[in-house]
Short mmCIF file of C-alpha atoms in Angstrom, two decimals:
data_model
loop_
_atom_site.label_atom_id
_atom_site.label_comp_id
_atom_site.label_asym_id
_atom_site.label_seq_id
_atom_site.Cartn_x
_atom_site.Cartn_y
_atom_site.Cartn_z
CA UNK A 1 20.26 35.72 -5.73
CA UNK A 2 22.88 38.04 -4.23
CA UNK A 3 23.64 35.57 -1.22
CA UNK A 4 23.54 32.48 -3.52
CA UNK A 5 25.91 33.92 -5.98
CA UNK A 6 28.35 34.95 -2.77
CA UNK A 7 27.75 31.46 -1.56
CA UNK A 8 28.85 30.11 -4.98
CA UNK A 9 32.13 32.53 -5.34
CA UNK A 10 33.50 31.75 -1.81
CA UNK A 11 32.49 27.44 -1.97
CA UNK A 12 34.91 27.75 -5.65
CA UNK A 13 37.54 29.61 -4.23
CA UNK A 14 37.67 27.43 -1.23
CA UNK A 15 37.70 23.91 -3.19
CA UNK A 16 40.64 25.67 -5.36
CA UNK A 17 42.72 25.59 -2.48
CA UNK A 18 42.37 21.73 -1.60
CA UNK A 19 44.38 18.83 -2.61
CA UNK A 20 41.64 16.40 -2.16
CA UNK A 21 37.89 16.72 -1.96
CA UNK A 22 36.11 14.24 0.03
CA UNK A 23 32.21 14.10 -0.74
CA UNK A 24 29.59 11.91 0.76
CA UNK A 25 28.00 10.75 -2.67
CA UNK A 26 28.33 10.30 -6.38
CA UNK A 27 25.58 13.02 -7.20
CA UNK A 28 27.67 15.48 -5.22
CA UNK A 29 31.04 14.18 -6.86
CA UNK A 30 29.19 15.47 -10.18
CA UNK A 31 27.98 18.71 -9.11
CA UNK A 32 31.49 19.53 -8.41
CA UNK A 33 31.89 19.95 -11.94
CA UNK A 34 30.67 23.08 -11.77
CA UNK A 35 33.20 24.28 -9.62
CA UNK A 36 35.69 23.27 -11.28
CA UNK A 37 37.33 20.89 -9.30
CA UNK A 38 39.23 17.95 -11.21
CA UNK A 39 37.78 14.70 -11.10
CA UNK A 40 40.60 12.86 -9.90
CA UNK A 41 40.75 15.14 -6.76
CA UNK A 42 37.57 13.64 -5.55
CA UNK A 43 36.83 11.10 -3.18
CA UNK A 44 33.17 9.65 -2.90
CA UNK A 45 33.27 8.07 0.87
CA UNK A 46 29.94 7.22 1.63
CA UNK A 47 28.52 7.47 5.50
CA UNK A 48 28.46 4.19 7.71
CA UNK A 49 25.21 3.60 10.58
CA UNK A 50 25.44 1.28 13.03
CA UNK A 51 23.49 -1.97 12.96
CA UNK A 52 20.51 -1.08 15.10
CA UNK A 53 17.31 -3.01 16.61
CA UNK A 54 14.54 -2.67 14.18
CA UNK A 55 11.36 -1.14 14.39
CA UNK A 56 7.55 -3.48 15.11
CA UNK A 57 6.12 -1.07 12.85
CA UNK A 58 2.89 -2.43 13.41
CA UNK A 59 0.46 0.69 15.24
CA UNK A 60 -2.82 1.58 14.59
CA UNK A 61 -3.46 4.09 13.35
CA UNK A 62 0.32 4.35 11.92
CA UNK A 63 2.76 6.55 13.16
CA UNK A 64 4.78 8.78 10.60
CA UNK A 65 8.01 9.84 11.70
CA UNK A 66 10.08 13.21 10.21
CA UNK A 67 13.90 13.87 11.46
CA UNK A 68 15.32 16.81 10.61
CA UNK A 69 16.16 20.40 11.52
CA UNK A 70 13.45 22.92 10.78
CA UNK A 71 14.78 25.08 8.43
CA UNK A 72 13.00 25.54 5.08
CA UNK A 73 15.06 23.17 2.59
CA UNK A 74 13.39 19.79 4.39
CA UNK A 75 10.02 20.41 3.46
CA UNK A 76 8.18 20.40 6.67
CA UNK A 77 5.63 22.78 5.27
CA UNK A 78 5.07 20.58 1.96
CA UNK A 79 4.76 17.71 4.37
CA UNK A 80 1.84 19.66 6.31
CA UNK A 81 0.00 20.59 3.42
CA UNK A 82 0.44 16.78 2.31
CA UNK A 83 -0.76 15.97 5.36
CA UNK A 84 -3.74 18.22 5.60
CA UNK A 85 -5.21 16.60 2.63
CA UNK A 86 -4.94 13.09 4.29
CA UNK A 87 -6.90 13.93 7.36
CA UNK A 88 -9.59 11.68 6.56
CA UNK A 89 -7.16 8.95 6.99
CA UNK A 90 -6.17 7.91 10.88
CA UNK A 91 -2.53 8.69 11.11
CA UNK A 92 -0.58 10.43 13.39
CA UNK A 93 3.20 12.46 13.11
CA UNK A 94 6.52 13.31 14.92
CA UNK A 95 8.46 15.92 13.49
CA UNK A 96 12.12 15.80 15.18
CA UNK A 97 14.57 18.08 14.75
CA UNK A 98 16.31 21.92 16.45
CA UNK A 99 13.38 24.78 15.84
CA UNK A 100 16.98 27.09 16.61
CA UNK A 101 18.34 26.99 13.32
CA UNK A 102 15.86 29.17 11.86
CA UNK A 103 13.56 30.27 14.38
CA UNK A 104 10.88 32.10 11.80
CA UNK A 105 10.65 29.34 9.73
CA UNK A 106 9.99 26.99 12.82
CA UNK A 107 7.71 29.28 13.97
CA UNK A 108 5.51 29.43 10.19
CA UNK A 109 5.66 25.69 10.85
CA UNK A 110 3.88 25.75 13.57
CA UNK A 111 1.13 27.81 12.47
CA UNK A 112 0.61 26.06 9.48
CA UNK A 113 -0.25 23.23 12.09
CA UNK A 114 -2.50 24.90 13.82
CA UNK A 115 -3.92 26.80 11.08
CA UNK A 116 -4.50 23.08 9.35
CA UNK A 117 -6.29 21.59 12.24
CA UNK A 118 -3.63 19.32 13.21
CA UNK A 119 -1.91 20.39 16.69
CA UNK A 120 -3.79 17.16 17.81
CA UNK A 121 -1.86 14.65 15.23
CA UNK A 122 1.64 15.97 14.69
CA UNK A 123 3.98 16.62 17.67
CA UNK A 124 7.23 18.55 17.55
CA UNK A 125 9.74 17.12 20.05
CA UNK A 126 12.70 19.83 19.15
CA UNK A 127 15.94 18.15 18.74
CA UNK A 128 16.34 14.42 21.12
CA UNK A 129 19.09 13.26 22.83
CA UNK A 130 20.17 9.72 20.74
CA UNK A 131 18.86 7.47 23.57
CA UNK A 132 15.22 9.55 22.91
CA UNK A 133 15.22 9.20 19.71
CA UNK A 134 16.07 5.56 19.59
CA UNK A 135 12.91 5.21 21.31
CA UNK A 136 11.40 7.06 18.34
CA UNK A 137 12.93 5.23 15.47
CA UNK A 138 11.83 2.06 17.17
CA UNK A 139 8.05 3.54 17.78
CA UNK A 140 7.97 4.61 13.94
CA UNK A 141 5.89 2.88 11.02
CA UNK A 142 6.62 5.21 8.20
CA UNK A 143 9.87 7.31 7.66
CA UNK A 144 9.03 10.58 5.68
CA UNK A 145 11.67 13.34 4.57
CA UNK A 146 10.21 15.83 1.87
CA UNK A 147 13.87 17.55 1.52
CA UNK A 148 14.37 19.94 -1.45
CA UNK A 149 17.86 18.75 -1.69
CA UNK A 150 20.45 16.70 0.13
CA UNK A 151 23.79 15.87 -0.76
CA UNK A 152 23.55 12.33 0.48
CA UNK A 153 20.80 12.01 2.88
CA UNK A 154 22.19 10.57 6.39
CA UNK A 155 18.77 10.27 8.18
CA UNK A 156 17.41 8.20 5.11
CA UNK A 157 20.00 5.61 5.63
CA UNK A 158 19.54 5.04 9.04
CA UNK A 159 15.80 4.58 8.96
CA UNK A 160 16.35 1.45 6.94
CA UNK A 161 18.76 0.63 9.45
CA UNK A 162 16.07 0.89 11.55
CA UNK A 163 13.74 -1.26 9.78
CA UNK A 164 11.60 1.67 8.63
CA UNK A 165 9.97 2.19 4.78
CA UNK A 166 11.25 5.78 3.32
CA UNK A 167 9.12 8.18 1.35
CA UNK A 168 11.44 10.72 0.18
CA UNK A 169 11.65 12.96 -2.39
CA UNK A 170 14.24 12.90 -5.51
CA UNK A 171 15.87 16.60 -4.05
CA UNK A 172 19.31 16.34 -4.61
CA UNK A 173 21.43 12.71 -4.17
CA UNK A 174 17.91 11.15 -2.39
CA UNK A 175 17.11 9.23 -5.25
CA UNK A 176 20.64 7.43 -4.94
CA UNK A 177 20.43 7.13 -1.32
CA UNK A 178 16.73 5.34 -0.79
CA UNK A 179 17.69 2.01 -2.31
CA UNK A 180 15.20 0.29 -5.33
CA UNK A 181 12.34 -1.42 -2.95
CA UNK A 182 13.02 0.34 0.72
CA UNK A 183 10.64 2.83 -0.06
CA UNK A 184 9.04 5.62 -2.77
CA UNK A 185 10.08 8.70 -4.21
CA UNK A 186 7.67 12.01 -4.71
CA UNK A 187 8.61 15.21 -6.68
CA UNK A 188 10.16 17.60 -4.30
CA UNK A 189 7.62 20.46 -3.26
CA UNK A 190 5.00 18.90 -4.86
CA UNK A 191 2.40 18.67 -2.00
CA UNK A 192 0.15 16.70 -3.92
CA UNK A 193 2.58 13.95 -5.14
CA UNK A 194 3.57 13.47 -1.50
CA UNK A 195 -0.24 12.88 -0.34
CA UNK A 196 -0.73 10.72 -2.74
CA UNK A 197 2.45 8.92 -1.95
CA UNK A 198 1.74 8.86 1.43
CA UNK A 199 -1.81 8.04 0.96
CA UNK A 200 -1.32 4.50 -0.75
CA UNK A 201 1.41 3.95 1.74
CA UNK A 202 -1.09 4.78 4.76
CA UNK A 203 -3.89 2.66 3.39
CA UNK A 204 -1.43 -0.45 2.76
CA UNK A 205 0.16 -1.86 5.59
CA UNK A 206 1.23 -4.55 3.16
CA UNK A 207 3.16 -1.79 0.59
CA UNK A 208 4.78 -0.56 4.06
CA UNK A 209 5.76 -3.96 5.15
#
């Protein structure tokens, strides 16, 4: 509480001191409110990706596909334990992303993969140069990101960009970013919403497609 509440004092007395406030979506434009910044000081500029080569999505079994830093507000361990209940399913994972950020965390991560059973089906590649990680993108059936919260969600817009579903979670501006029909929202931390999610989306290559 005491560093969110420092976090919160020093992010209002910094927007007080800007003429304009340039934000990357319309849910964060309205969380502003509660710092007290006037409306017409705002700027919603949402990001750009480039046009990109899209994904066969095609493999059997399918290949699930996570990018982002691991650091506790993307949900990597809600995306285990989601994943731990699906092992009866044939599926297999990349989690992408620095383990430097927050090295503890990365390193619970990987013991809740081991302790799970499942060094065998998901890999963590640590962050990939973008020429490596085009080659992952294009490799990928299934984009997942179980955030908490994101203010606009960068990594969900360039997976359709890349041709790829989305299940994400409704944490923060997600449920703005995923567009109706390129993919399905889940509660975020709610393990058993996301298998379930997942699950349909596993055992459908037809929902995917």
């Amino acid at each position: 509480a005491s560093v969110r509440d420092t976090l919160e004092a020093t992010e209002r007395a910094a927007l007080a001191l800007a003429r304009r406030v340039v934000v990357t979506s319309g849910f964060t434009a309205r969380q502003l409110a509660d710092y007290a910044v006037p409306p017409g000081r705002i700027h919603v500029v949402e990001p750009g990706v480039d046009p990109s080569t899209l994904a066969a999505a095609d493999h059997e079994p399918p290949r699930l596909l996570c990018i982002a830093s691991i650091v506790p507000r993307k949900g990597h361990l809600v995306l285990i334990e989601a994943l731990d209940a699906l092992q009866a399913l044939p599926w297999s994972c990349t989690l992408v992303g620095s383990a430097d950020r927050d090295r503890a965390h990365a390193g619970a991560v990987t013991q809740a993969i081991k302790a799970a059973g499942l060094s065998g089906r998901i890999t963590l590649t640590g962050e990939l140069p973008p020429a490596r990680l085009q080659e992952y993108w294009l490799g990928a059936d299934l984009f997942v990101l179980p955030s908490f919260y994101e203010g606009y969600g960068m990594v969900v817009t360039e997976a359709i960009a890349h041709g790829l579903p989305v299940l994400t979670t409704r944490g923060g501006a997600l449920a703005e970013t995923l567009p109706p029909g390129a993919g399905v929202l889940a509660s975020p931390g709610d393990a058993a919403a996301l298998a379930d999610a997942l699950g349909q989306l596993l055992r459908d290559g037809g929902a995917r497609a």
